[in-house]
Coordinates of C-alpha atoms (C1' of nucleotides) in Angstrom, one line a residue:
Chain A
M1 CA -54.6 -51.3 11.0
P2 CA -56.5 -54.3 10.5
Q3 CA -55.4 -54.6 6.6
D4 CA -51.8 -54.7 8.0
A5 CA -52.6 -57.6 9.9
A6 CA -53.6 -59.7 7.0
A7 CA -50.1 -59.5 5.5
V8 CA -48.5 -61.3 8.4
R9 CA -49.2 -65.1 8.5
L10 CA -48.8 -67.2 11.6
A11 CA -47.4 -70.5 11.9
V12 CA -46.9 -72.9 14.9
S13 CA -43.8 -75.3 14.9
T14 CA -42.7 -77.8 17.6
V15 CA -39.2 -79.0 18.4
I16 CA -39.7 -82.6 19.7
F17 CA -37.2 -84.4 22.0
A18 CA -36.6 -88.1 22.8
L19 CA -34.1 -90.2 24.2
R20 CA -32.6 -92.9 21.9
P21 CA -29.2 -94.8 21.8
D22 CA -26.5 -93.3 19.8
H23 CA -24.0 -95.4 17.9
T24 CA -22.2 -96.3 21.2
G25 CA -25.6 -97.3 22.9
Q26 CA -25.6 -94.3 25.2
P27 CA -29.0 -92.3 25.2
V28 CA -28.9 -89.2 23.8
L29 CA -31.4 -86.5 22.4
W30 CA -33.0 -87.0 19.2
T31 CA -35.4 -84.7 17.5
P32 CA -37.7 -85.4 14.1
L33 CA -37.5 -83.0 11.3
V34 CA -39.8 -83.1 8.1
R35 CA -38.6 -82.6 4.5
R36 CA -40.0 -79.3 2.9
T37 CA -41.9 -80.4 0.0
R38 CA -42.5 -76.9 -1.4
E39 CA -41.0 -73.6 -1.9
P40 CA -39.3 -71.5 -0.1
Q41 CA -36.3 -73.9 0.8
R42 CA -37.8 -76.7 -0.6
G43 CA -35.8 -80.0 0.0
L44 CA -34.3 -78.8 3.4
W45 CA -35.0 -80.2 6.6
A46 CA -37.3 -78.2 8.9
L47 CA -39.3 -78.4 12.3
P48 CA -42.6 -79.9 12.2
G49 CA -45.2 -77.4 11.9
G50 CA -48.0 -75.5 9.8
W51 CA -50.1 -72.7 9.8
L52 CA -52.5 -71.9 12.5
P53 CA -56.1 -72.9 11.7
P54 CA -58.2 -70.0 12.9
N55 CA -60.3 -72.3 15.4
E56 CA -57.5 -74.2 16.8
E57 CA -55.7 -73.3 20.0
L58 CA -51.9 -72.8 19.7
E59 CA -51.0 -75.8 22.0
A60 CA -53.7 -78.1 20.3
A61 CA -52.1 -77.1 17.0
A62 CA -48.6 -77.9 18.1
A63 CA -49.7 -81.4 19.6
R64 CA -51.5 -82.2 16.1
T65 CA -48.3 -81.6 14.1
L66 CA -46.5 -83.6 16.5
R67 CA -49.0 -86.4 16.2
S68 CA -49.2 -86.3 12.6
T69 CA -45.5 -86.3 12.0
T70 CA -44.3 -89.0 14.5
G71 CA -47.7 -90.6 15.6
L72 CA -46.8 -89.7 19.2
T73 CA -48.6 -87.8 22.0
P74 CA -46.2 -85.5 24.0
K75 CA -45.7 -86.2 27.6
Y76 CA -44.9 -82.4 28.1
L77 CA -45.4 -79.6 25.7
E78 CA -44.8 -75.8 26.3
Q79 CA -44.4 -72.6 24.5
L80 CA -40.9 -72.1 23.7
Y81 CA -40.8 -68.6 22.2
T82 CA -42.3 -66.6 19.0
F83 CA -39.8 -66.0 16.3
G84 CA -40.8 -63.3 14.1
D85 CA -37.7 -61.6 12.4
V86 CA -38.9 -59.8 9.1
D87 CA -36.5 -61.6 7.0
R88 CA -36.7 -65.0 8.3
S89 CA -38.7 -66.4 5.7
P90 CA -37.9 -65.1 2.0
G91 CA -41.0 -63.5 0.4
A92 CA -43.5 -63.4 3.1
R93 CA -43.6 -62.1 6.9
V94 CA -44.1 -65.4 8.7
V95 CA -44.3 -65.3 12.6
S96 CA -43.7 -68.7 14.2
V97 CA -45.0 -69.5 17.5
V98 CA -42.7 -72.4 18.6
Y99 CA -43.3 -75.2 21.1
W100 CA -41.1 -77.8 22.5
A101 CA -41.9 -81.2 23.4
L102 CA -40.9 -84.3 25.3
V103 CA -42.0 -87.7 24.3
Q104 CA -41.6 -91.1 25.9
S105 CA -38.6 -92.8 24.7
D106 CA -39.8 -96.4 24.3
E107 CA -42.9 -94.9 22.3
A108 CA -40.3 -92.9 20.0
A109 CA -38.5 -95.9 19.3
Q110 CA -41.3 -97.2 17.0
A111 CA -42.4 -93.6 15.7
T112 CA -43.3 -93.3 12.4
A113 CA -40.6 -92.6 9.9
G114 CA -40.7 -92.3 6.2
P115 CA -38.9 -90.3 3.1
N116 CA -40.0 -87.0 4.5
V117 CA -39.6 -87.8 8.3
R118 CA -36.1 -88.2 10.0
W119 CA -35.0 -88.3 13.2
V120 CA -31.5 -86.7 13.8
P121 CA -29.4 -86.5 17.2
A122 CA -30.1 -82.9 18.6
D123 CA -26.6 -82.0 19.1
T124 CA -25.3 -82.5 15.4
M125 CA -28.3 -81.0 13.3
P126 CA -27.9 -80.6 9.6
R127 CA -28.5 -77.1 8.1
L128 CA -32.3 -76.5 8.6
A129 CA -34.6 -74.3 6.6
F130 CA -35.1 -70.6 7.8
D131 CA -34.0 -69.7 11.4
H132 CA -34.6 -73.2 12.6
N133 CA -31.2 -74.2 13.8
A134 CA -31.4 -71.3 16.2
I135 CA -34.6 -72.3 17.2
V136 CA -33.4 -75.9 18.0
E137 CA -30.2 -74.4 19.8
Y138 CA -32.6 -72.4 22.0
A139 CA -34.9 -75.4 22.7
L140 CA -31.9 -77.4 23.8
W141 CA -30.9 -74.6 26.1
R142 CA -33.9 -74.3 27.5
L143 CA -34.3 -77.9 28.2
R144 CA -31.1 -78.3 29.7
T145 CA -31.6 -75.4 32.2
K146 CA -35.2 -76.4 32.9
V147 CA -34.1 -79.9 33.7
E148 CA -32.0 -78.6 36.6
Y149 CA -35.0 -77.0 38.5
A150 CA -38.1 -78.4 37.2
E151 CA -39.8 -82.1 37.4
I152 CA -39.7 -82.6 33.8
A153 CA -37.2 -85.7 33.3
H154 CA -39.7 -88.3 33.9
A155 CA -41.5 -87.2 30.8
F156 CA -38.9 -89.1 28.9
L157 CA -40.0 -92.4 31.0
G158 CA -42.9 -94.6 31.4
P159 CA -45.5 -94.3 34.3
T160 CA -42.8 -96.2 36.7
F161 CA -39.1 -96.0 36.5
T162 CA -36.0 -97.0 38.9
L163 CA -33.9 -94.0 40.0
A164 CA -31.1 -95.2 37.8
E165 CA -33.3 -94.8 34.8
L166 CA -34.0 -91.4 35.9
R167 CA -30.6 -90.6 36.5
E168 CA -29.6 -91.9 32.9
V169 CA -32.2 -89.0 31.7
Y170 CA -30.5 -86.2 33.5
E171 CA -27.2 -87.5 32.3
A172 CA -28.1 -87.9 29.0
V173 CA -29.9 -84.1 28.9
L174 CA -27.0 -82.4 30.7
R175 CA -24.3 -84.7 29.2
R176 CA -22.4 -85.2 32.4
R177 CA -22.1 -88.0 35.0
L178 CA -24.1 -87.6 38.2
D179 CA -23.4 -89.2 41.5
P180 CA -26.2 -91.8 42.2
A181 CA -25.9 -91.4 45.9
N182 CA -26.4 -87.7 46.0
F183 CA -29.1 -87.9 42.8
R184 CA -31.1 -90.4 44.9
R185 CA -31.3 -88.1 48.0
T186 CA -32.3 -85.1 45.9
M187 CA -34.8 -86.8 44.1
I188 CA -36.3 -88.4 47.1
A189 CA -36.1 -85.0 49.1
S190 CA -38.3 -83.3 46.2
G191 CA -40.9 -85.4 47.7
R192 CA -42.2 -85.8 44.1
L193 CA -41.5 -89.4 43.9
A194 CA -43.7 -92.2 45.2
E195 CA -42.7 -95.6 45.7
T196 CA -44.8 -98.1 43.9
G197 CA -43.8 -100.9 46.3
E198 CA -42.4 -103.1 43.4
R199 CA -38.9 -103.7 42.3
V200 CA -37.1 -104.9 39.2
A201 CA -35.6 -108.4 39.3
G202 CA -33.5 -110.4 37.2
A203 CA -30.3 -108.4 37.1
P204 CA -27.2 -109.7 39.1
H205 CA -27.4 -107.2 41.8
R206 CA -29.6 -105.7 44.4
P207 CA -33.2 -105.2 42.7
P208 CA -34.0 -101.5 42.6
K209 CA -37.3 -99.9 43.6
L210 CA -39.9 -98.6 41.0
Y211 CA -41.0 -95.2 41.5
R212 CA -44.0 -93.2 40.1
Y213 CA -43.9 -89.5 39.5
E214 CA -46.3 -87.9 42.0
T215 CA -48.0 -84.9 40.6
P216 CA -47.6 -82.0 43.0
S217 CA -50.8 -81.0 45.4
E218 CA -52.9 -78.6 43.8
G219 CA -53.7 -76.5 46.8
A220 CA -50.1 -75.3 48.1
G221 CA -46.8 -74.4 46.4
S222 CA -45.7 -71.7 44.3
R223 CA -48.0 -71.9 41.1
E224 CA -46.6 -70.9 37.5
P225 CA -49.1 -68.8 35.8
F226 CA -48.4 -70.5 32.4
M227 CA -45.8 -73.0 31.8
G228 CA -43.4 -71.4 33.9
E229 CA -40.1 -70.1 33.6
R230 CA -37.8 -70.1 36.4
P231 CA -34.8 -68.2 37.9
A232 CA -31.2 -69.5 39.2
S233 CA -27.6 -68.1 39.5
Chain B
M1 CA -53.3 -73.4 4.1
P2 CA -52.1 -69.9 3.3
Q3 CA -55.9 -68.9 3.3
D4 CA -56.2 -70.3 6.5
A5 CA -53.7 -68.0 8.1
A6 CA -55.2 -64.9 6.6
A7 CA -58.1 -65.4 9.1
V8 CA -55.9 -65.1 12.1
R9 CA -54.5 -61.6 12.9
L10 CA -51.4 -60.8 14.8
A11 CA -50.9 -58.2 17.4
V12 CA -48.2 -57.1 19.7
S13 CA -49.0 -55.7 23.5
T14 CA -46.6 -54.3 26.1
V15 CA -46.7 -54.6 30.0
I16 CA -44.9 -51.7 31.2
F17 CA -43.6 -51.2 34.8
A18 CA -42.2 -48.3 36.6
L19 CA -41.6 -47.7 40.3
R20 CA -43.7 -44.8 41.8
P21 CA -44.5 -43.8 45.1
D22 CA -47.9 -45.1 46.4
H23 CA -50.2 -42.8 48.8
T24 CA -47.8 -43.6 51.8
G25 CA -44.7 -42.6 49.8
Q26 CA -43.3 -46.1 49.3
P27 CA -42.3 -46.9 46.0
V28 CA -44.5 -49.6 44.2
L29 CA -45.0 -50.8 40.7
W30 CA -47.1 -49.1 38.3
T31 CA -48.1 -49.8 34.7
P32 CA -49.7 -47.7 32.0
L33 CA -53.0 -48.6 30.4
V34 CA -54.9 -47.2 27.4
R35 CA -58.7 -46.8 27.0
R36 CA -60.1 -48.8 23.9
T37 CA -61.6 -46.3 21.6
R38 CA -63.3 -48.9 19.5
E39 CA -65.1 -52.2 19.7
P40 CA -64.7 -54.9 20.8
Q41 CA -64.5 -53.8 24.5
R42 CA -64.9 -50.0 24.1
G43 CA -64.3 -48.0 26.9
L44 CA -62.3 -50.7 28.7
W45 CA -58.7 -50.2 29.9
A46 CA -56.2 -52.3 28.0
L47 CA -52.4 -52.8 27.5
P48 CA -50.9 -50.4 24.9
G49 CA -50.3 -52.3 21.8
G50 CA -51.4 -52.8 18.4
W51 CA -51.6 -54.7 14.9
L52 CA -48.2 -56.0 13.9
P53 CA -47.1 -53.9 10.6
P54 CA -45.6 -56.5 8.2
N55 CA -42.4 -55.0 8.0
E56 CA -41.5 -54.2 11.8
E57 CA -39.7 -56.3 13.9
L58 CA -41.6 -57.6 17.0
E59 CA -39.6 -56.0 19.5
A60 CA -39.6 -52.9 17.6
A61 CA -43.4 -52.6 17.7
A62 CA -43.3 -53.3 21.3
A63 CA -40.8 -50.3 21.7
R64 CA -43.1 -48.2 19.4
T65 CA -46.3 -48.6 20.9
L66 CA -44.6 -48.1 24.4
R67 CA -43.1 -44.8 23.3
S68 CA -46.0 -43.6 21.5
T69 CA -48.2 -44.1 24.8
T70 CA -46.0 -43.1 27.4
G71 CA -43.2 -41.2 25.3
L72 CA -40.5 -43.2 27.2
T73 CA -37.7 -45.5 26.1
P74 CA -37.4 -48.9 27.8
K75 CA -34.5 -49.7 29.7
Y76 CA -35.2 -53.3 29.4
L77 CA -37.6 -55.1 27.1
E78 CA -38.2 -58.7 26.7
Q79 CA -40.7 -61.0 25.0
L80 CA -43.1 -62.5 28.0
Y81 CA -45.3 -65.2 26.1
T82 CA -47.7 -65.3 23.2
F83 CA -51.2 -65.6 24.1
G84 CA -53.8 -67.1 21.5
D85 CA -56.9 -68.8 23.1
V86 CA -59.5 -69.1 20.4
D87 CA -61.9 -67.2 22.2
R88 CA -60.0 -64.3 23.7
S89 CA -61.0 -61.7 21.5
P90 CA -65.1 -61.7 20.5
G91 CA -65.4 -62.0 16.6
A92 CA -62.1 -62.5 15.5
R93 CA -58.9 -64.9 16.3
V94 CA -56.4 -62.4 17.6
V95 CA -53.1 -63.9 18.5
S96 CA -50.8 -61.5 20.7
V97 CA -47.2 -61.7 21.3
V98 CA -46.7 -59.7 24.5
Y99 CA -43.7 -58.2 25.7
W100 CA -42.5 -56.7 29.1
A101 CA -40.6 -53.6 29.9
L102 CA -39.0 -51.8 32.8
V103 CA -38.7 -48.1 32.3
Q104 CA -36.4 -45.6 34.5
S105 CA -38.7 -44.3 37.5
D106 CA -37.7 -40.7 37.3
E107 CA -38.7 -40.4 33.6
A108 CA -41.9 -42.4 34.3
A109 CA -42.9 -39.5 37.0
Q110 CA -43.1 -37.1 34.0
A111 CA -44.5 -39.5 31.5
T112 CA -47.5 -39.0 29.0
A113 CA -51.0 -39.2 30.2
G114 CA -54.1 -38.2 29.0
P115 CA -57.9 -39.0 29.1
N116 CA -56.9 -41.9 27.1
V117 CA -53.7 -43.0 29.2
R118 CA -53.7 -44.0 32.9
W119 CA -51.2 -45.1 35.2
V120 CA -52.4 -47.4 37.9
P121 CA -50.7 -49.7 40.5
A122 CA -49.9 -53.0 39.1
D123 CA -51.2 -55.1 42.2
T124 CA -54.6 -53.5 41.8
M125 CA -55.5 -53.4 38.6
P126 CA -59.3 -52.8 37.4
R127 CA -60.8 -55.0 35.2
L128 CA -59.4 -55.0 31.8
A129 CA -60.2 -55.9 28.5
F130 CA -59.8 -59.4 26.8
D131 CA -57.5 -61.5 29.0
H132 CA -55.2 -58.6 29.8
N133 CA -55.6 -59.1 33.5
A134 CA -54.1 -62.5 33.4
I135 CA -51.2 -61.2 31.1
V136 CA -50.4 -58.5 33.8
E137 CA -50.6 -61.2 36.5
Y138 CA -48.2 -63.3 34.4
A139 CA -45.8 -60.4 33.6
L140 CA -45.7 -59.5 37.5
W141 CA -44.8 -63.2 38.4
R142 CA -42.1 -63.1 35.7
L143 CA -40.6 -59.7 36.9
R144 CA -40.6 -60.9 40.5
T145 CA -39.0 -64.3 39.8
K146 CA -36.5 -63.0 37.4
V147 CA -35.4 -60.1 39.6
E148 CA -34.3 -62.8 42.1
Y149 CA -31.8 -64.3 39.6
A150 CA -31.1 -61.7 37.0
E151 CA -29.5 -58.4 36.7
I152 CA -32.5 -56.1 35.7
A153 CA -33.1 -54.2 38.7
H154 CA -31.0 -51.2 37.8
A155 CA -33.1 -50.7 34.7
F156 CA -35.5 -48.9 37.0
L157 CA -32.9 -46.4 38.0
G158 CA -30.4 -43.8 36.4
P159 CA -27.0 -44.4 35.2
T160 CA -25.6 -44.1 38.7
F161 CA -27.1 -45.1 42.0
T162 CA -26.4 -45.8 45.5
L163 CA -26.8 -49.6 47.0
A164 CA -29.6 -48.2 49.1
E165 CA -31.5 -47.0 46.1
L166 CA -30.8 -50.3 44.3
R167 CA -32.0 -52.2 47.3
E168 CA -35.3 -50.1 47.4
V169 CA -36.0 -51.2 44.0
Y170 CA -36.0 -55.0 45.0
E171 CA -37.6 -53.9 48.0
A172 CA -40.5 -52.7 45.8
V173 CA -40.5 -55.5 43.3
L174 CA -40.4 -58.4 45.8
R175 CA -42.4 -56.6 48.5
R176 CA -40.1 -57.5 51.6
R177 CA -37.6 -55.9 53.4
L178 CA -33.9 -57.1 52.7
D179 CA -30.8 -56.9 55.1
P180 CA -28.8 -54.0 54.0
A181 CA -25.4 -55.6 54.9
N182 CA -26.1 -58.9 53.2
F183 CA -27.7 -57.2 50.1
R184 CA -24.6 -54.9 49.7
R185 CA -22.2 -58.0 49.8
T186 CA -24.4 -60.0 47.3
M187 CA -24.3 -57.3 44.9
I188 CA -20.7 -56.4 45.2
A189 CA -19.9 -60.4 44.9
S190 CA -22.1 -60.5 41.4
G191 CA -19.1 -58.4 40.0
R192 CA -21.5 -56.0 37.9
L193 CA -21.5 -53.0 40.1
A194 CA -18.6 -50.7 39.3
E195 CA -17.7 -47.7 41.7
T196 CA -17.9 -44.6 40.1
G197 CA -15.7 -42.9 42.7
E198 CA -18.4 -40.2 43.6
R199 CA -20.4 -39.9 46.9
V200 CA -23.8 -38.5 47.6
A201 CA -23.3 -35.6 50.3
G202 CA -26.0 -33.5 52.1
A203 CA -27.9 -36.0 54.2
P204 CA -27.2 -36.3 58.0
H205 CA -25.1 -39.4 57.9
R206 CA -22.2 -41.0 56.1
P207 CA -22.5 -40.3 52.5
P208 CA -23.0 -43.4 50.1
K209 CA -20.9 -44.4 47.2
L210 CA -22.3 -44.4 43.9
Y211 CA -22.2 -47.3 41.5
R212 CA -22.6 -47.8 38.0
Y213 CA -23.9 -51.0 36.4
E214 CA -21.4 -52.9 34.7
T215 CA -22.4 -54.6 31.4
P216 CA -21.2 -58.3 31.6
S217 CA -18.0 -59.1 29.5
E218 CA -19.0 -60.2 26.0
G219 CA -16.6 -63.1 25.6
A220 CA -17.3 -65.5 28.4
G221 CA -20.1 -66.5 30.7
S222 CA -23.3 -68.6 30.2
R223 CA -25.1 -66.9 27.3
E224 CA -28.6 -66.6 26.9
P225 CA -29.7 -67.4 23.6
F226 CA -32.7 -65.0 23.4
M227 CA -33.7 -63.2 26.4
G228 CA -33.5 -66.0 28.9
E229 CA -35.9 -67.8 31.3
R230 CA -34.2 -69.1 34.2
P231 CA -34.7 -71.7 36.9
A232 CA -35.1 -71.8 40.6
S233 CA -36.8 -74.7 42.8
Chain C
dA1 C1' -23.2 -35.0 71.2
dC2 C1' -26.4 -37.6 68.5
dA3 C1' -29.2 -39.6 65.4
dA4 C1' -29.1 -41.9 61.3
dA5 C1' -27.8 -44.5 57.5
dA6 C1' -23.2 -46.5 55.4
dG7 C1' -20.3 -50.0 55.7
dT8 C1' -17.6 -54.2 58.3
dG9 C1' -17.4 -58.7 61.0
dT10 C1' -18.9 -62.9 62.8
dT11 C1' -21.5 -66.9 63.2
dA12 C1' -25.1 -70.3 62.1
dT13 C1' -27.7 -72.9 58.7
dC14 C1' -28.5 -75.3 54.9
dA15 C1' -27.8 -77.2 50.1
dG16 C1' -24.8 -79.3 47.1
dT17 C1' -20.6 -82.4 46.4
dA18 C1' -17.2 -86.1 47.4
dC19 C1' -16.4 -90.4 48.5
dA20 C1' -16.1 -94.4 51.9
dC21 C1' -19.0 -98.3 52.8
dC22 C1' -22.6 -101.8 53.5
dC23 C1' -26.6 -104.6 51.2
dA24 C1' -29.0 -107.7 48.2
dT25 C1' -29.2 -110.3 44.1
dG26 C1' -27.9 -113.6 39.8
dT27 C1' -24.2 -116.3 38.0
Chain D
dA1 C1' -17.7 -116.3 46.3
dC2 C1' -17.6 -112.7 43.6
dA3 C1' -19.1 -109.1 40.9
dT4 C1' -22.4 -105.6 40.2
dG5 C1' -25.2 -101.9 41.0
dG6 C1' -28.5 -100.4 44.8
dG7 C1' -28.6 -97.7 48.8
dT8 C1' -26.9 -95.4 53.3
dG9 C1' -23.4 -92.7 56.1
dT10 C1' -20.4 -88.7 56.9
dA11 C1' -17.5 -85.0 56.3
dC12 C1' -16.3 -80.9 53.6
dT13 C1' -17.3 -76.5 51.2
dG14 C1' -19.9 -72.4 49.6
dA15 C1' -23.7 -69.3 49.4
dT16 C1' -27.3 -67.3 52.4
dA17 C1' -29.3 -65.6 56.4
dA18 C1' -29.2 -63.0 61.0
dC19 C1' -27.5 -59.8 63.6
dA20 C1' -23.8 -57.0 66.7
dC21 C1' -20.7 -53.7 65.8
dT22 C1' -17.8 -49.6 63.9
dT23 C1' -17.7 -45.4 60.6
dT24 C1' -19.1 -40.9 58.9
dT25 C1' -21.7 -37.3 58.0
dG26 C1' -25.3 -33.1 59.0
dT27 C1' -27.7 -30.9 62.6

DNA sequence: ACAAAAGTGTTATCAGTACACCCATGT
DNA sequence: ACATGGGTGTACTGATAACACTTTTGT
């Protein structure tokens, strides 16, 4: 069977999310794409990625392509799914291990761009190469469901943030307004936000406290063997 | 880069779960293993699997190896995770796309066995080849968390079943007792159980109704793009 | 009649939601 | 002083859990 295996090629791709203002100024999800410069599907936009080097870890390959296309380092990186339909790439059998990543918004604002790299709003993707439209849709679904039960929203922010900023992230990802009072209590109750002791002055209203995300204590708690799917409903 | 890819080999493996009585008669999770008949790790027990043929779908390859080792057809089959650590297989770079499957318990009772196939309790695995112990642990974690929010328990049962039988499945998977009264209401409230109109007679107590699992209606509901992780806490 | 499991009713608790209201700041 | 978000209080609702109780069968 080893000779069979040689005819299957393995790629690693990444769906990268960052928050950026849309034309009205509201923050929404954006994702960077790269233009294909060779066949097949030359000229179409596609997810960043490439063949897996034999001596590079899967996650490292995802982080590397992320860095080479955007110049950024992910604050969150997790395997999404492996796509391997026989006919997904014309001519060859290509299996793609796809990762999804969250990058800090203010870093993303000055991310590398160029003729072959383009950021687009995640909810209005152009036609992409291969099955990449379906992959982005799945990544979006995963981000939106996971934000509701896992503490990942802070990955879009810097090391310290106000509860209003954190709430804006949730609102942008979930595309719905959240009650500030209840949001505050829920977040505090999670026990994973620590006050920095500082406040943000300068605005014509009560200055908000700054928080820092507290890494959950190692010893206790329900562990997630890898990156962790989680249940609901 | 294409020449790089040729040095990476792609395998598909499956973690198979069925319920079988343990030495006390209580149903617990079992999983079939195959003995490695060639190097590396020759002689050790491992997950069923093999190289991915270039023209076979990933899921079909998982179903095929499941069938060839156990003679069974899965009632539930889902991609688990892709394992690709550089050093996970001595000598070569092997990336394994791993699936997990649930098979009907009474079928599993008369499943194929032989000198190179062995069923073992999922919670007391022997030392396995490669990183397969970690893979089984992850699959167990996924099964146990997913049973709590998704309707998959019926995959261990036949086409019709009583609520007590369904509850036994939950209790075996979750390893804890459930309140029969509340369990009944929760299941009925899910709207996915349909009465068959029949009952099971012959026991010295009130005869229980038989139910059938009702496939959720296609049109409505929150869809799961692929197989669907789900959240909690 | 009795044991045993099927099935129903009732109440407590808790998380999530809606919304009224007070607090602290810059202009 | 006043507008604006930051932050607190409180009441309603729905899902879950605990457990008492009634029903229906075979022996």
